[in-house]
Short mmCIF file of C-alpha atoms in Angstrom, two decimals:
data_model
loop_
_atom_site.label_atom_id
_atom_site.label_comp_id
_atom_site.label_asym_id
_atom_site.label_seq_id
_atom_site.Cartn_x
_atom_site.Cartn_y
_atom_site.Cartn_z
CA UNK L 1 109.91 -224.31 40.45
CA UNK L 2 106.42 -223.04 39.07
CA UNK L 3 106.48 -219.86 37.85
CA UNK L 4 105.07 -216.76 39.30
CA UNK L 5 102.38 -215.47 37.21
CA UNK L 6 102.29 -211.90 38.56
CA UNK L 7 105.84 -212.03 36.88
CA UNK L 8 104.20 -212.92 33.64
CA UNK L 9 103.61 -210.59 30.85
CA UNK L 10 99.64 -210.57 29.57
CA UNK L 11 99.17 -213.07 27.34
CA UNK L 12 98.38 -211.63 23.82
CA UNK L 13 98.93 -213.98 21.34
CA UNK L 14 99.74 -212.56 17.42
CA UNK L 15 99.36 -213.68 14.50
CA UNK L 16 100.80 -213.17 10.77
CA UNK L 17 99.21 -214.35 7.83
CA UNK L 18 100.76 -215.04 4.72
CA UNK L 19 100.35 -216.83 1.50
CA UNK L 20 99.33 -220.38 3.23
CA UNK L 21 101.16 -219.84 6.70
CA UNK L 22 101.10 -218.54 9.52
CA UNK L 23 103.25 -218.27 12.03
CA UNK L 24 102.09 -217.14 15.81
CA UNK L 25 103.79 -215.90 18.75
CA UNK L 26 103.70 -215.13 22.36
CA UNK L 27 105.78 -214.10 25.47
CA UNK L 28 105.77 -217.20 28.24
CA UNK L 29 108.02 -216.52 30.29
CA UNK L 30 108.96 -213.41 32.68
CA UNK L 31 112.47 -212.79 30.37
CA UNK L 32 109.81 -211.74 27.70
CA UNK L 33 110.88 -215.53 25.52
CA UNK L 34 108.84 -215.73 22.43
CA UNK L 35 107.34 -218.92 21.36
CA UNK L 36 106.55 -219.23 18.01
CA UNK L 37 103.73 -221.62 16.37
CA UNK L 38 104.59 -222.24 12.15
CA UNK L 39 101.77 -223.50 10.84
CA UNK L 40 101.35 -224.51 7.14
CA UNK L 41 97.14 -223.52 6.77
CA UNK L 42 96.46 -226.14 4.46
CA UNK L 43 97.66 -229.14 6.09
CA UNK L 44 97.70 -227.82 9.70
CA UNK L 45 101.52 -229.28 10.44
CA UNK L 46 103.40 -227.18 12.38
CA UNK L 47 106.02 -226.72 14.39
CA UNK L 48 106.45 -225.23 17.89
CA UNK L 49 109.64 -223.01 18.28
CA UNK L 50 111.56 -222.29 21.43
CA UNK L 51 109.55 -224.14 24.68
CA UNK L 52 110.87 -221.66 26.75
CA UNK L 53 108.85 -221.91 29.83
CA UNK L 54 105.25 -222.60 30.97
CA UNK L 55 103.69 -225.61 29.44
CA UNK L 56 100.17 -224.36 30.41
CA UNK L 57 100.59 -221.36 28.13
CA UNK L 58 102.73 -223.01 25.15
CA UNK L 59 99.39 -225.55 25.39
CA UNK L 60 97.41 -222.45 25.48
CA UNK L 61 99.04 -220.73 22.03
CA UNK L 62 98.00 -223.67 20.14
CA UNK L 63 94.93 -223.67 21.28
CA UNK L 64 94.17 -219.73 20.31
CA UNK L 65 95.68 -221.11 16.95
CA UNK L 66 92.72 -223.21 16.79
CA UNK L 67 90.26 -221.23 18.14
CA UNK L 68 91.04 -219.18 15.29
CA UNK L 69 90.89 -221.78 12.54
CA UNK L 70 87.26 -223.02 13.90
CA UNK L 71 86.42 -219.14 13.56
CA UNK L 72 87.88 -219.23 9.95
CA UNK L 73 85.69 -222.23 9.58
CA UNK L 74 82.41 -221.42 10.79
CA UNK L 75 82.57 -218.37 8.60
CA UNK L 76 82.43 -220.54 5.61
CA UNK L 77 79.77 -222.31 3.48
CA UNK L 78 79.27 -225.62 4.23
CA UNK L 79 80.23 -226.81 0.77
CA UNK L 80 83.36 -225.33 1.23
CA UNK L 81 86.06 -227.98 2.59
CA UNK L 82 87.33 -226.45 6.10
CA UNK L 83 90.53 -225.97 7.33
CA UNK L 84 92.22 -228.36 9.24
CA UNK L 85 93.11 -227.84 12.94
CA UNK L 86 96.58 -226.75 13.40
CA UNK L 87 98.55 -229.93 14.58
CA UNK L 88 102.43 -229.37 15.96
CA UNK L 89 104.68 -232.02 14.32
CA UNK L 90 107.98 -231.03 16.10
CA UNK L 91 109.58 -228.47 18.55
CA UNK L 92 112.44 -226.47 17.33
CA UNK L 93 114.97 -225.16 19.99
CA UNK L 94 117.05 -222.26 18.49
CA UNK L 95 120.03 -222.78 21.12
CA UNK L 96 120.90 -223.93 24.07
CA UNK L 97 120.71 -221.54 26.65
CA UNK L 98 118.25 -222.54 29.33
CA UNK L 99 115.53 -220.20 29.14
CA UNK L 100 114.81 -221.01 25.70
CA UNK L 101 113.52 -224.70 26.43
CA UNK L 102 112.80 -224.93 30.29
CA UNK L 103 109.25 -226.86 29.05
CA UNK L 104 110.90 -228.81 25.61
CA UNK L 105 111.01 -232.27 27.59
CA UNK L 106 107.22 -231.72 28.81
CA UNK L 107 106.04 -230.58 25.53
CA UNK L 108 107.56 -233.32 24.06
CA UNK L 109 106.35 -236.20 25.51
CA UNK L 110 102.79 -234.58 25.98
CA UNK L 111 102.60 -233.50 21.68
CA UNK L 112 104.94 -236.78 21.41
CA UNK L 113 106.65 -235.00 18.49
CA UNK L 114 110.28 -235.25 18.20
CA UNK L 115 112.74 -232.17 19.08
CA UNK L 116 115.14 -230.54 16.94
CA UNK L 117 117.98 -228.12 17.34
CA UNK L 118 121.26 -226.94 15.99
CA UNK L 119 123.71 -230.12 15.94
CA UNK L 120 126.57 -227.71 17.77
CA UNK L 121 124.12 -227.10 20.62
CA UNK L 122 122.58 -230.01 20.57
CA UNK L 123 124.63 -231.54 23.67
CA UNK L 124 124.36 -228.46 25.35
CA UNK L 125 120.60 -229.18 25.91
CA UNK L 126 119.13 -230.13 28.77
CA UNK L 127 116.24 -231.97 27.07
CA UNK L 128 116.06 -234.49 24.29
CA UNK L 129 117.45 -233.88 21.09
CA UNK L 130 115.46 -236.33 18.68
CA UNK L 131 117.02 -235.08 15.49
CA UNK L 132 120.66 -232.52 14.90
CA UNK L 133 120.39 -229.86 12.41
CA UNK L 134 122.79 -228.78 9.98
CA UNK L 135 123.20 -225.56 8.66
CA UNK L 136 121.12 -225.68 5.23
CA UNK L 137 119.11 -228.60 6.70
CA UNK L 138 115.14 -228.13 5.64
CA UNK L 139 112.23 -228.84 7.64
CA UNK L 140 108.74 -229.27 6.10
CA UNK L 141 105.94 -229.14 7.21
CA UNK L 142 102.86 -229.43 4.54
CA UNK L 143 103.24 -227.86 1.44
CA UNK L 144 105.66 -225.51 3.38
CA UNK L 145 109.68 -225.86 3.52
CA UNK L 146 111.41 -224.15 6.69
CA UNK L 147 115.27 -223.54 5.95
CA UNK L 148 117.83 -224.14 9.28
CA UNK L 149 120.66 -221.35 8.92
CA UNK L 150 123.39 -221.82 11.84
CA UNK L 151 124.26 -218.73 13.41
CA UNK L 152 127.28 -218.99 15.52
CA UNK L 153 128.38 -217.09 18.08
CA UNK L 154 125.93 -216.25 21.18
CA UNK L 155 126.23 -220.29 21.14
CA UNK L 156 128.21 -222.24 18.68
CA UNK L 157 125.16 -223.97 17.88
CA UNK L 158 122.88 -221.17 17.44
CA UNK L 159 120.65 -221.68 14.22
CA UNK L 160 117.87 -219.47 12.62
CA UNK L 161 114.71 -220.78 10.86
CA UNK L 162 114.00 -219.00 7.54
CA UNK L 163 110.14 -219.11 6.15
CA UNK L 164 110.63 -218.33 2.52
CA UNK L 165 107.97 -218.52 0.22
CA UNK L 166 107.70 -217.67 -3.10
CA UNK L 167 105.87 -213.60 -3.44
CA UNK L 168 106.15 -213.13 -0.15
CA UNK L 169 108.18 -211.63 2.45
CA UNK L 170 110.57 -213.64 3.91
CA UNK L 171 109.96 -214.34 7.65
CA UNK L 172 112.96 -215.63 9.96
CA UNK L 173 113.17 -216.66 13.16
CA UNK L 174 116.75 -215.78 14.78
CA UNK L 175 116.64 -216.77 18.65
CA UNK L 176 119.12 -214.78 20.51
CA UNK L 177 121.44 -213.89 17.51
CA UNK L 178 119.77 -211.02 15.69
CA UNK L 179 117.50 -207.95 17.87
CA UNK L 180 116.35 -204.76 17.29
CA UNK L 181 119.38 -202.93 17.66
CA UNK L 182 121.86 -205.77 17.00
CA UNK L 183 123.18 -209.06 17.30
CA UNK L 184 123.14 -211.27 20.63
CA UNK L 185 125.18 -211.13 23.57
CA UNK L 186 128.53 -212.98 23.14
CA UNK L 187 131.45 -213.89 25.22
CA UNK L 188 134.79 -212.90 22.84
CA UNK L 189 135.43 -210.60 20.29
CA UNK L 190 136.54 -213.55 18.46
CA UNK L 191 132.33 -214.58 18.77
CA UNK L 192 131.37 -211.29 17.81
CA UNK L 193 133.40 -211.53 14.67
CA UNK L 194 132.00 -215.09 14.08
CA UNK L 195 128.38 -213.77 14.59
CA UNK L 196 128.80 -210.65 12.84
CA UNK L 197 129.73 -212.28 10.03
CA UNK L 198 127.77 -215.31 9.92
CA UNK L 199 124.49 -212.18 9.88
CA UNK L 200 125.92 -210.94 7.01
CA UNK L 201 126.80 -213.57 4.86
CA UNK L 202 123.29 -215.91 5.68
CA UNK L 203 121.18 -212.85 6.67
CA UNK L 204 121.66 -209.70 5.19
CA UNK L 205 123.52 -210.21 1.84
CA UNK L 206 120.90 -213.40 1.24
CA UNK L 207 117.41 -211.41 2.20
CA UNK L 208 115.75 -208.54 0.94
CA UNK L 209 115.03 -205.03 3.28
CA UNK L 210 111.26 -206.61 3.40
CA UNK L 211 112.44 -209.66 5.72
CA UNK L 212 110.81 -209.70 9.21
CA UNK L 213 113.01 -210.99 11.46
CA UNK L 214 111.66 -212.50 15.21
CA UNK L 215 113.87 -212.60 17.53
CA UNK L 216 113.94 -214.86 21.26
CA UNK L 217 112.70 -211.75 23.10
CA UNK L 218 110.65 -209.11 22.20
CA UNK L 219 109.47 -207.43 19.33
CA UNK L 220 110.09 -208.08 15.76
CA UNK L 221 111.99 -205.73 13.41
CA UNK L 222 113.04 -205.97 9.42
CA UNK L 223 116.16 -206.24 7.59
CA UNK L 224 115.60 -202.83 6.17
CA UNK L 225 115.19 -201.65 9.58
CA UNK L 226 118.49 -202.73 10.62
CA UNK L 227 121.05 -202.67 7.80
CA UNK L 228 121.93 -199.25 8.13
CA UNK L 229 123.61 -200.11 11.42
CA UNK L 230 125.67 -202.78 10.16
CA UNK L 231 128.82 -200.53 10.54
CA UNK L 232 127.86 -199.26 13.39
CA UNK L 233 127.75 -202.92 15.03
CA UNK L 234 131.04 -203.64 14.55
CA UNK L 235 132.84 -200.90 15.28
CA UNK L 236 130.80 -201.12 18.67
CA UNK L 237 131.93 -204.63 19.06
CA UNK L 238 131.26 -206.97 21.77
#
């Protein structure tokens, strides 16, 4: 069924900029999903993350990506070799909940890029799956490496995508499994353990206080910004 755009959110794409990436993100959908663009600058591979919904306006994001590297372009001498347009070379799902790949098969077959997601959720997908990930598998994507860190518990599949690079921030993408506020919904308290401690282990003990995490919905927060409620979390539980 097409979507409703009155039950759209503006569309008000961000950017941030860092160190030969950048990684962009908008709502497109009316449960506020974020899709994400990666892009490595220099090569212009990227990769699309979470086709929730709405084809026209996942289309749209990379094309505001663009419109932006033309600008970056123009702006330069001539001599000066340009940037490359930004190019998406696959489309990450982060689990397998419905709302976070409603447009995957479309997007698919009209980038014709493969699709990846976590090889626990993979069969819970209602899309193609080109490639399973493990937890620690790498994706690259120029000069840039993109780390897969499986999160389990709001899914058993659920997996995280971690931009580090080197005198930088780090930047990580966590779907449904880390908000402002805590962790993702789940369905047990034997989940909620899982999750809980899969956060801690591959999240917080790994990643400094600087890390900006992006969650499925909504706005970003930080490791700092959350640590303090670690405790807290738990005791809450599920």
């Amino acid at each position: 069924m097409p979507i409703d755009p009155s039950t759209l959110k503006p569309f008000d794409p961000i950017v941030d900029r860092f160190d030969g990436v950048e990684i962009w993100r908008a709502s497109v959908s009316p449960m506020d999903n974020i899709a994400y663009v990666i892009a490595d600058r220099a090569t212009g591979q990227a990769l699309l993350v979470d086709a929730a919904e709405a084809p026209m306006r996942l289309g749209e994001l990379i094309a505001i990506a663009n419109d932006a590297v033309d600008e970056e372009n123009d702006s330069l001498p001539l001599e000066i070799r340009e940037r490359p347009h930004i190019h998406v070379v696959g489309i990450v799902t982060t689990h397998q909940h419905a709302d976070h790949w409603q447009a995957l098969e479309k997007m698919r077959r009209r980038l014709a890029v493969p699709s990846y997601a976590g090889e626990l959720d993979a069969a819970g997908i209602g899309a193609t799956v080109d490639r399973p990930l493990a937890d620690g598998a790498t994706l690259g994507i120029g000069h840039t490496t993109i780390e897969v860190a499986l999160l389990r518990g709001h899914t058993p599949g659920s997996i995280a995508l971690v931009v580090d690079v080197k005198g930088e921030s780090t930047r990580i993408i966590t779907g449904d499994s880390l908000f402002p506020g805590g962790p993702g919904k789940t369905n047990s308290k034997n989940d909620f353990e899982r999750l809980m401690d899969d956060l801690e282990t591959k999240i917080f003990d790994r990643f400094a206080d600087s890390t900006v995490l992006y969650p499925g919905h909504g706005a970003p927060t930080t490791i700092g910004a959350e640590r303090p409620h670690l405790a807290e979390w738990r005791e809450r539980g599920w």
